XYZ file of C-alpha atoms in Angstrom:
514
model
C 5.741 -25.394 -10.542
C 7.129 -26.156 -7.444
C 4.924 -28.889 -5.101
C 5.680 -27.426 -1.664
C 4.146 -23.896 -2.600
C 0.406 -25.516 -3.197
C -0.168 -24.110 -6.755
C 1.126 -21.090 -5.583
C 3.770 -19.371 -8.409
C 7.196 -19.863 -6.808
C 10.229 -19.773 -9.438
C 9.271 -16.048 -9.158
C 9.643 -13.670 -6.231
C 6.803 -11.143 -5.701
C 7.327 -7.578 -5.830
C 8.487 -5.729 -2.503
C 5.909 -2.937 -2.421
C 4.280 -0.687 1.150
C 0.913 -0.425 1.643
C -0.513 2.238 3.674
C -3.659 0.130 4.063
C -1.300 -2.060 6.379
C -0.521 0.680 9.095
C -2.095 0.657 12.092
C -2.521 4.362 11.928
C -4.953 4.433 8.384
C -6.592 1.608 10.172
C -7.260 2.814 13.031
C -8.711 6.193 11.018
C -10.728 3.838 8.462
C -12.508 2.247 12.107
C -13.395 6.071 13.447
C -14.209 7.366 9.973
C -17.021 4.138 10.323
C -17.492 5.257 14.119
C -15.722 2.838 15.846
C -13.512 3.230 18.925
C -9.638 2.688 16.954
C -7.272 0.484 19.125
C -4.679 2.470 21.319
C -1.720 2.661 19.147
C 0.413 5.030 21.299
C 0.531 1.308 23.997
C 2.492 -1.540 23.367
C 0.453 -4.265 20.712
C 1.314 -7.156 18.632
C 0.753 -7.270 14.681
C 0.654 -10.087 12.244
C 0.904 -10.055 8.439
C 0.018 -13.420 6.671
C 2.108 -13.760 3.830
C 4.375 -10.626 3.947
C 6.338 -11.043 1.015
C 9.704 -9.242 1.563
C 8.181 -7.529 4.658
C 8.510 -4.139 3.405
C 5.349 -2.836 4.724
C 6.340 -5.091 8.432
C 9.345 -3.052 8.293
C 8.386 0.723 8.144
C 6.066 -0.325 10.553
C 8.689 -1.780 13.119
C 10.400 0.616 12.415
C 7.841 3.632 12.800
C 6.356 1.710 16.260
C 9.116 0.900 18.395
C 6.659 -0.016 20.985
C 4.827 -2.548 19.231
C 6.368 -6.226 18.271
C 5.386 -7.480 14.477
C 5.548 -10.961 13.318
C 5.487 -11.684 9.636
C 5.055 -14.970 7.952
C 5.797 -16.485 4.369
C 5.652 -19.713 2.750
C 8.833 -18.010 0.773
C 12.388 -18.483 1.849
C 13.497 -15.837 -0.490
C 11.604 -13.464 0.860
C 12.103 -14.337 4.476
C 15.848 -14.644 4.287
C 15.564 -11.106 2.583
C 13.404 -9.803 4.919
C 15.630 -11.097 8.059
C 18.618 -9.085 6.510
C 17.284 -6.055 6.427
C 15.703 -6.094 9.920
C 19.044 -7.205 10.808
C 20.858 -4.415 9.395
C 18.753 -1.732 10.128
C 18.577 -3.030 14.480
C 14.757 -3.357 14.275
C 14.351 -5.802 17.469
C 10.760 -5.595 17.405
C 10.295 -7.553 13.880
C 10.824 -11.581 13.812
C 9.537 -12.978 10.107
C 9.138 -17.150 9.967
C 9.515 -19.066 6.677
C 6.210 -21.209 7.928
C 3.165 -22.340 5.912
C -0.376 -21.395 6.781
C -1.033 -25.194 7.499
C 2.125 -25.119 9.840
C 0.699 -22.085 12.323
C -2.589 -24.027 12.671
C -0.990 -27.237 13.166
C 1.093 -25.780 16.439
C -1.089 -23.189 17.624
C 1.680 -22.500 20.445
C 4.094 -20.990 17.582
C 2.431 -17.557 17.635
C 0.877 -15.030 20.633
C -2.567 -13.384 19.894
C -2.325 -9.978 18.113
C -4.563 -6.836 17.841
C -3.852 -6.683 14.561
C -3.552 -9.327 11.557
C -3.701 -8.203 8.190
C -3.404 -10.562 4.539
C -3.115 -8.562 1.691
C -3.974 -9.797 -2.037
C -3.318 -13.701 -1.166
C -6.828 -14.315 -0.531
C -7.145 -14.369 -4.049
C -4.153 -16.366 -4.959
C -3.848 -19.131 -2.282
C -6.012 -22.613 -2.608
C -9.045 -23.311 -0.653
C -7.334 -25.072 1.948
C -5.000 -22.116 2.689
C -8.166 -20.100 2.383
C -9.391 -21.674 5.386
C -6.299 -21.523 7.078
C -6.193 -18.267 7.072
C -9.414 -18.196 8.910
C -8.512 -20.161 11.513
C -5.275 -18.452 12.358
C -7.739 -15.586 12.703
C -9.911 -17.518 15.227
C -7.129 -18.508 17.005
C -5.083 -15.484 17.662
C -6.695 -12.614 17.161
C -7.477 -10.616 20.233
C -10.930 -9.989 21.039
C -11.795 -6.192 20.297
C -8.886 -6.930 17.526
C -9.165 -5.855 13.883
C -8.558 -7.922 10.441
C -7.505 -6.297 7.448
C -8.429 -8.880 4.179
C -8.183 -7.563 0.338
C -8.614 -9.658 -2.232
C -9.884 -9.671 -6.313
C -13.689 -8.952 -6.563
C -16.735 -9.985 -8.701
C -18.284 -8.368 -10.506
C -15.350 -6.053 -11.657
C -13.223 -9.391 -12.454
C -16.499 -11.355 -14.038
C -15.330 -10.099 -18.017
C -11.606 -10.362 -17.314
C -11.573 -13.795 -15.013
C -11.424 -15.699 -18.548
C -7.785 -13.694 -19.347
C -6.693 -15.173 -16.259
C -7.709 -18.943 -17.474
C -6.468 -18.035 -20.462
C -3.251 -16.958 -19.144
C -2.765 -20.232 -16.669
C -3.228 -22.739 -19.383
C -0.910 -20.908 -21.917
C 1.928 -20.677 -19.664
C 1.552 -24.807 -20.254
C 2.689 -24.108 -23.734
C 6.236 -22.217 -23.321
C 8.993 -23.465 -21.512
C 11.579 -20.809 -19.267
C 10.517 -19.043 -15.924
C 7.260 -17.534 -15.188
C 8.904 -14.627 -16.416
C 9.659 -15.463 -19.729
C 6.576 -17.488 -20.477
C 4.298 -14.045 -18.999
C 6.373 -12.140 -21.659
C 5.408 -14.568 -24.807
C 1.932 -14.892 -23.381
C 1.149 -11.292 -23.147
C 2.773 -10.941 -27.044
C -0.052 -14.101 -27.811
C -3.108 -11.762 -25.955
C -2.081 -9.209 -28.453
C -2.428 -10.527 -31.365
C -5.622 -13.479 -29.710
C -7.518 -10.191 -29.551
C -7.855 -9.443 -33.205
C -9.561 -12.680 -33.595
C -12.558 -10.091 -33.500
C -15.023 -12.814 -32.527
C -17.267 -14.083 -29.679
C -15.202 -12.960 -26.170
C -12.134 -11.201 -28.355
C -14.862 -8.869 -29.995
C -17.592 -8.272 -27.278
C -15.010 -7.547 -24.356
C -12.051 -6.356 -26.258
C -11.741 -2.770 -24.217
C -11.128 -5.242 -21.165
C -8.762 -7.094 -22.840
C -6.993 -3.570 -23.617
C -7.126 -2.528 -20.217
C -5.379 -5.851 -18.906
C -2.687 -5.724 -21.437
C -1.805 -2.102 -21.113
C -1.287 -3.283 -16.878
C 0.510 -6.048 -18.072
C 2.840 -3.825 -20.398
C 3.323 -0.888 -17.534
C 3.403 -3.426 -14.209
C 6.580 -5.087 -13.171
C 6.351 -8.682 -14.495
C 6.852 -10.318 -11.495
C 3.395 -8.717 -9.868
C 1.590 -9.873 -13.203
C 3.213 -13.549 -12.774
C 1.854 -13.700 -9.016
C -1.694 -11.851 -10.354
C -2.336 -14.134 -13.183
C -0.550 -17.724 -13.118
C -1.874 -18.979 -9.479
C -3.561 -22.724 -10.441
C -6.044 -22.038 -7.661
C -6.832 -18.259 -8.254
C -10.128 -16.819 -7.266
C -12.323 -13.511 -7.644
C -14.703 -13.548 -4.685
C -18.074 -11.795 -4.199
C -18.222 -9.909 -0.883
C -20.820 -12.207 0.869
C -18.861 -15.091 0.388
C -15.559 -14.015 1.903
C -17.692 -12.233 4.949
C -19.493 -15.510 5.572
C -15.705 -17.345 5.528
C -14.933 -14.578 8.482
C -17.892 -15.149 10.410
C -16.646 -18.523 10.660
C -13.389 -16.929 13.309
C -16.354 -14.635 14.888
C -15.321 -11.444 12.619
C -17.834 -9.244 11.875
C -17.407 -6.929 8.978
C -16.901 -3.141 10.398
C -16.371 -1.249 6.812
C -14.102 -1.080 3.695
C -10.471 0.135 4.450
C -10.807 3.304 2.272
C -11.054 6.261 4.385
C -12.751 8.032 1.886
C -15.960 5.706 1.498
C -17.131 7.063 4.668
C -18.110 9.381 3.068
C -19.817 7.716 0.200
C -22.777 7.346 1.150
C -23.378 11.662 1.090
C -22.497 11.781 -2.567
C -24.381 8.476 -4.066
C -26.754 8.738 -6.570
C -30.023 9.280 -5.399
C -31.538 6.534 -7.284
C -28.528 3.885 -5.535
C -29.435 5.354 -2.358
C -33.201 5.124 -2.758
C -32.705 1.406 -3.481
C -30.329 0.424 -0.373
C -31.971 2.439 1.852
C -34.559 -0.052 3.397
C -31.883 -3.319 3.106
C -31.717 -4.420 6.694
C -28.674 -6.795 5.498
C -25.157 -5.418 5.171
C -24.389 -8.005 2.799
C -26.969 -7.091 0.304
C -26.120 -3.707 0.719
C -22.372 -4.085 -0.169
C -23.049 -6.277 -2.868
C -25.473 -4.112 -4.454
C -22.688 -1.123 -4.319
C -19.749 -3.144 -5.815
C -22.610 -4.398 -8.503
C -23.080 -0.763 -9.542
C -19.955 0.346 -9.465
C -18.167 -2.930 -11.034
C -15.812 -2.970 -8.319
C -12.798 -5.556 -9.112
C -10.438 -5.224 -5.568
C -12.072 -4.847 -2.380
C -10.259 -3.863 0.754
C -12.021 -4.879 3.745
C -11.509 -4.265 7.641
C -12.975 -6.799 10.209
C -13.763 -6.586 13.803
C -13.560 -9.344 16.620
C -16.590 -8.446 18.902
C -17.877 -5.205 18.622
C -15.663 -2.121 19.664
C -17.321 0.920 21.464
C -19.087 2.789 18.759
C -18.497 6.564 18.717
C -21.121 9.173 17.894
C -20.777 11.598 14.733
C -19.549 14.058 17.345
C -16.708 11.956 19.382
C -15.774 10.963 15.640
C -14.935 14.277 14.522
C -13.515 15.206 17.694
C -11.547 12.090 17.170
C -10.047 13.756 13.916
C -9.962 17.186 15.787
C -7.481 16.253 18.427
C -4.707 15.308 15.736
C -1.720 16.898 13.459
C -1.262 16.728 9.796
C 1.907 17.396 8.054
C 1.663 18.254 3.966
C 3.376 16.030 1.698
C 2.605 17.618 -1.349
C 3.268 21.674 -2.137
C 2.214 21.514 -5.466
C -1.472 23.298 -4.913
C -3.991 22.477 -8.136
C -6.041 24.653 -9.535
C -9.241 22.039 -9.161
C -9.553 19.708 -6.743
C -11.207 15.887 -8.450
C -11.131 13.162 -5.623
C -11.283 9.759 -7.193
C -13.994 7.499 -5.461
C -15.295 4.271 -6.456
C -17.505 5.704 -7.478
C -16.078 8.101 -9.719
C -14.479 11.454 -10.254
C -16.024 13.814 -6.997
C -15.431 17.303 -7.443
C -14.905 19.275 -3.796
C -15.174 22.857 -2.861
C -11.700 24.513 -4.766
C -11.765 27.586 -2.748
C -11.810 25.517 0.674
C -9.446 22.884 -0.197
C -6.861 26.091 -1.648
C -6.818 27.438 1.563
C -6.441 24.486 3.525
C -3.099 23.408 1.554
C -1.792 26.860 2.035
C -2.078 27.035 5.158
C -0.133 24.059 5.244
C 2.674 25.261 2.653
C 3.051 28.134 5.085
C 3.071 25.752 8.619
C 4.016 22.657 7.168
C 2.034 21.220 9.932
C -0.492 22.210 11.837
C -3.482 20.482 14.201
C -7.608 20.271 13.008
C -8.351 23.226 15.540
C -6.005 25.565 14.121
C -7.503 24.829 10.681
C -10.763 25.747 11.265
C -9.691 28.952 13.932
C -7.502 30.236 10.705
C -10.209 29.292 8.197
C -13.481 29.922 9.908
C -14.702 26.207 8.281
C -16.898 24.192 10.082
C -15.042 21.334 12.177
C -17.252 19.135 10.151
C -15.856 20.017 6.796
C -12.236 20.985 8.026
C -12.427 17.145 8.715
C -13.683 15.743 6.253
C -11.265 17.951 3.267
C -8.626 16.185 5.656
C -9.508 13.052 4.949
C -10.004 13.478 1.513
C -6.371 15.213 1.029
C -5.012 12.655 3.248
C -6.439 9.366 1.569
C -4.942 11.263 -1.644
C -1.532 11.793 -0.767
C -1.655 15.626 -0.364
C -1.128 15.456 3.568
C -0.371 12.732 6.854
C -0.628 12.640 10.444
C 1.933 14.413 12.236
C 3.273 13.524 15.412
C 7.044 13.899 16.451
C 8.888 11.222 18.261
C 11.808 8.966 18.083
C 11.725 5.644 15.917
C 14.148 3.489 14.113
C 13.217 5.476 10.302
C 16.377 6.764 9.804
C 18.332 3.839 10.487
C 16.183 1.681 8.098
C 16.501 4.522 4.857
C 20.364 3.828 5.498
C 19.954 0.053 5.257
C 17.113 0.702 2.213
C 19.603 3.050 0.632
C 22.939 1.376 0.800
C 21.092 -1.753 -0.733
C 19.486 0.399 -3.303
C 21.812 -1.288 -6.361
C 21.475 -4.999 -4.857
C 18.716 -7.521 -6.144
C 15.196 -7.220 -4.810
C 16.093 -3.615 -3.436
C 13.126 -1.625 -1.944
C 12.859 1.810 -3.585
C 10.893 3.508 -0.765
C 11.976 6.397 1.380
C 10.195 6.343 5.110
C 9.296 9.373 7.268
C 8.889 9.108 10.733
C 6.720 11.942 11.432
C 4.332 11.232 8.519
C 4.666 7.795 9.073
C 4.682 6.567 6.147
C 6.630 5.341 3.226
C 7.052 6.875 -0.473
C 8.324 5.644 -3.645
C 11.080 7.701 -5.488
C 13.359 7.238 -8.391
C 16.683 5.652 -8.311
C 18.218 9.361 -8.137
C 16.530 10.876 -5.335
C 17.493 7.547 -3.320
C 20.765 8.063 -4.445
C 20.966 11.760 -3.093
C 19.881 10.584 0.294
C 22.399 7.679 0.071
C 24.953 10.440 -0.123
C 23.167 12.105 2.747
C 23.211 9.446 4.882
C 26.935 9.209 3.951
C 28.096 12.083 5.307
C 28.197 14.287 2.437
C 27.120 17.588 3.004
C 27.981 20.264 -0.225
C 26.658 19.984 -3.739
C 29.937 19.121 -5.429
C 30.426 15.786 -2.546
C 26.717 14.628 -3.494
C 27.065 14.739 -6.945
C 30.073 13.297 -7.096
C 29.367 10.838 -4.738
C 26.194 9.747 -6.538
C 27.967 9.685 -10.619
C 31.019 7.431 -9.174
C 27.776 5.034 -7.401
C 26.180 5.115 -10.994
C 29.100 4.789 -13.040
C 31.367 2.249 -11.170
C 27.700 0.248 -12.003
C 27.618 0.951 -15.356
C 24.369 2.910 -14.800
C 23.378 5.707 -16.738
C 20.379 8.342 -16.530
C 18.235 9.091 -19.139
C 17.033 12.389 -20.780
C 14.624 12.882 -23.929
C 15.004 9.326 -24.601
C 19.037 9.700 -24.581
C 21.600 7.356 -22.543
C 23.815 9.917 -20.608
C 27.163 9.204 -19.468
C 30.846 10.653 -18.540
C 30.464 13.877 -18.040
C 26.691 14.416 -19.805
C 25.695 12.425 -16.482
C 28.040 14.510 -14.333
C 25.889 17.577 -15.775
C 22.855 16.377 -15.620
C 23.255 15.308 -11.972
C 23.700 18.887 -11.245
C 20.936 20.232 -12.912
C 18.734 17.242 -10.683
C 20.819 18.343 -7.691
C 19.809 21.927 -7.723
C 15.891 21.179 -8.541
C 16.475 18.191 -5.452
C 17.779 20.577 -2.943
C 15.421 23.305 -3.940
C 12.256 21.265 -3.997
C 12.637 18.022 -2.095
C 15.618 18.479 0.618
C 13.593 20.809 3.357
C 11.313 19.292 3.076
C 12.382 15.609 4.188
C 14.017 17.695 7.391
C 10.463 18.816 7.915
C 8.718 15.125 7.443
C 11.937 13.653 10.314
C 14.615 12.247 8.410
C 18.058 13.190 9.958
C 22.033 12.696 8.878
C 24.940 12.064 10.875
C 26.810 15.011 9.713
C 24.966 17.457 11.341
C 26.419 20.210 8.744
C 23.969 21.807 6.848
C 24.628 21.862 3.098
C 25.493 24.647 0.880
């Protein structure tokens, strides 16, 4: 363990993942979708994310807002030099990332501006008391008033039967020797054969146990190093960490899942019935994540109270916008997973809704409901649902720095830490894809145009690596690759390419392929 990280796991980078829950877009629609006046995004405004990791999320941001400025800080110098050098590359002048600890930014409260938005994401959980409370009082001190706080961190009671793996985990990493890597692997190898002890904890909570391990086995290692082996890791229940944010005058405004607003319409009547007459908003989350044995929480904060909207400004909030689809693929039910559960919705509505958008590929509320004959009401809130499910996302057409940061993302695709997400500026938002399909747009971005000069290009990138794709379980290389490639090609440029065109991205060519 190194000293200067504060118990914090630091022999071990964390992953470099993108949140959506971190753009100021799905923030601002979590605040109307809980009737709250959303701040102006379209003006210029400052953004702050406390411990950013490798700043991927920062980045697709900077590079989606040109007219904002976004500061990101880490205790990490791996991840800040990292960060720096992609910003750098990709011409984002808007981002500036500081290898500073929390303790440092309260100690010289000159160091940063006030923002509109700060956001922490997971390191509640994994950061000491001290830091804890740090974090809090960077809030206090720079966050604008009318400004929002995004906080998510590990949650009681949903971690209450698993919190003992984590103990468990910590003080067995005491008994290998290697990285945090290496002792995760032998520990999670000891958890599999602990659990057929069939006795006491191992017997009464063993499906937990399961459901741990199988993360552990599917998650890259270096998330389940930073998840488990923190010394001074902590599962909170909501009232505490709401009364810690009362103490930088934030007031809880709702949970940064656009589709829990509406929760509250499909909640069992006898949950409803009980909540009902609670005048405290405490009680009344507490008493949700209690029933539904919530373990993460993702919670949005408020400093001072923004205008509150009325049911009807809200949906004419939603009406005034443009969705694009993201995925053509229609299904032939439509399940939403809430907290809650599995919600069916209305097949024959949601159906036409996505084809309309197969056919536009994007199109506004109003036209919805003019070609539908929905309500606004319910042309909204399918919207949301599709939306907070990947099926569709904002619209809106404009010049950004997207393109220049894919060609940054995908020349570095091969190099250590490399991000594996593909932005789109008029979505705006980020995707993950496999190592192919960033290796087509490499070629894209290239210059190459035809199919022959993209598959090419792409087998001599894999092969001069030693890299080979995979089919049925088989290593293919030579010209098995150089066949399969094709074959990917064709269902790539058939499926995928028009698409991206549609969603912004654009190469320097100019040709259109054949």
């Amino acid at each position: 363990m190194t000293d200067w990280m504060e118990g914090y796991t630091s022999d071990i980078e964390y992953t470099a993942g993108y949140y959506k829950e971190l753009t100021p877009k799905f923030l601002n629609m979590c605040a109307v979708a809980a009737n709250v006046e959303p701040i102006d995004e379209t003006k210029s405004f400052k953004y702050l994310e406390l411990g950013c990791g490798h700043g991927l999320s920062l980045l697709v941001n900077a590079a989606i807002y040109p007219n904002a400025t976004f500061y990101g800080v880490d205790y990490n110098p791996e991840h800040i030099a990292h960060a720096r050098a992609i910003a750098k590359e990709a011409n984002l002048t808007n981002i500036y990332f500081y290898e500073n600890s929390f303790q440092e930014i309260v100690d010289t409260p000159e160091f940063l501006p006030e923002f509109e938005y700060i956001v922490f994401h997971g390191i509640y959980t994994w950061v000491n008391d001290e830091n804890r409370d740090n974090l809090v009082k960077i809030c206090k001190r720079h966050l604008l008033s009318g400004g929002m706080v995004y906080n998510s961190y590990n949650t009681k009671p949903g971690w209450l039967t698993t919190e003992p793996i984590q103990q468990l985990i910590l003080r067995l990493s005491n008994e290998h020797i290697g990285n945090s890597i290496e002792k995760i692997e032998k520990i999670i190898n000891q958890l599999e054969d602990l659990k057929n002890i069939d006795m006491g904890y191992f017997k009464t909570f063993v499906s937990d146990i399961d459901f741990r391990l199988n993360k552990m086995n599917t998650e890259s290692k270096n998330y389940t190093v930073h998840e488990y082996m923190h010394e001074k890791w902590k599962a909170f229940y909501f009232p505490e960490v709401c009364e810690d944010m009362e103490k930088a005058k934030l007031n809880f405004l709702c949970v940064a899942d656009i589709s829990e607003a509406y929760l509250n319409d499909v909640l069992p009547e006898n949950l409803s019935k009980k909540i009902l007459d609670l005048k405290d908003y405490k009680n009344i989350e507490l008493i949700k994540d209690l029933s539904f044995n919530r373990a993460f929480r993702r919670d949005l904060y408020v400093r001072g109270r923004r205008k509150k909207l009325s049911n009807a400004e809200k949906i004419i909030w939603f009406s005034q916008g443009e969705w694009i689809v993201l995925n053509k693929n229609i299904p032939e039910n439509f399940e939403f997973n809430l907290i809650m559960g599995k919600v069916h919705a209305d097949t024959q509505m949601y159906k036409t809704i996505l084809e309309l958008f197969v056919q536009h590929t994007h199109i506004s509320t109003n036209k919805l409901v003019e070609l539908t004959g929905f309500s606004l009401s319910n042309v909204v809130q399918a919207l949301i649902l599709l939306f907070d499910h990947g099926y569709i996302s904002t619209y809106e057409k404009y010049k950004n720095k997207v393109n220049d940061l894919n060609k940054i993302i995908t020349k570095n695709m091969f190099t250590e830490n490399a991000f594996k997400y593909i932005c789109f500026p008029n979505g705006k938002f980020a995707k993950k894809f496999d190592t192919v399909t960033m290796a087509f747009l490499r070629a894209c971005y290239d210059g190459f145009n035809t199919k022959d000069k993209i598959v090419n290009h792409v087998y001599n990138l894999f092969s001069s690596r030693g890299v080979a794709l995979v089919k049925d379980g088989k290593q293919l290389m030579g010209e098995d690759m150089l066949q399969r490639l094709y074959e990917l090609e064709e269902d790539w440029r058939k499926n995928v390419y028009s698409h991206w065109i549609e969603l912004g991205l654009e190469f320097s060519s100019g040709k259109k392929r054949k």
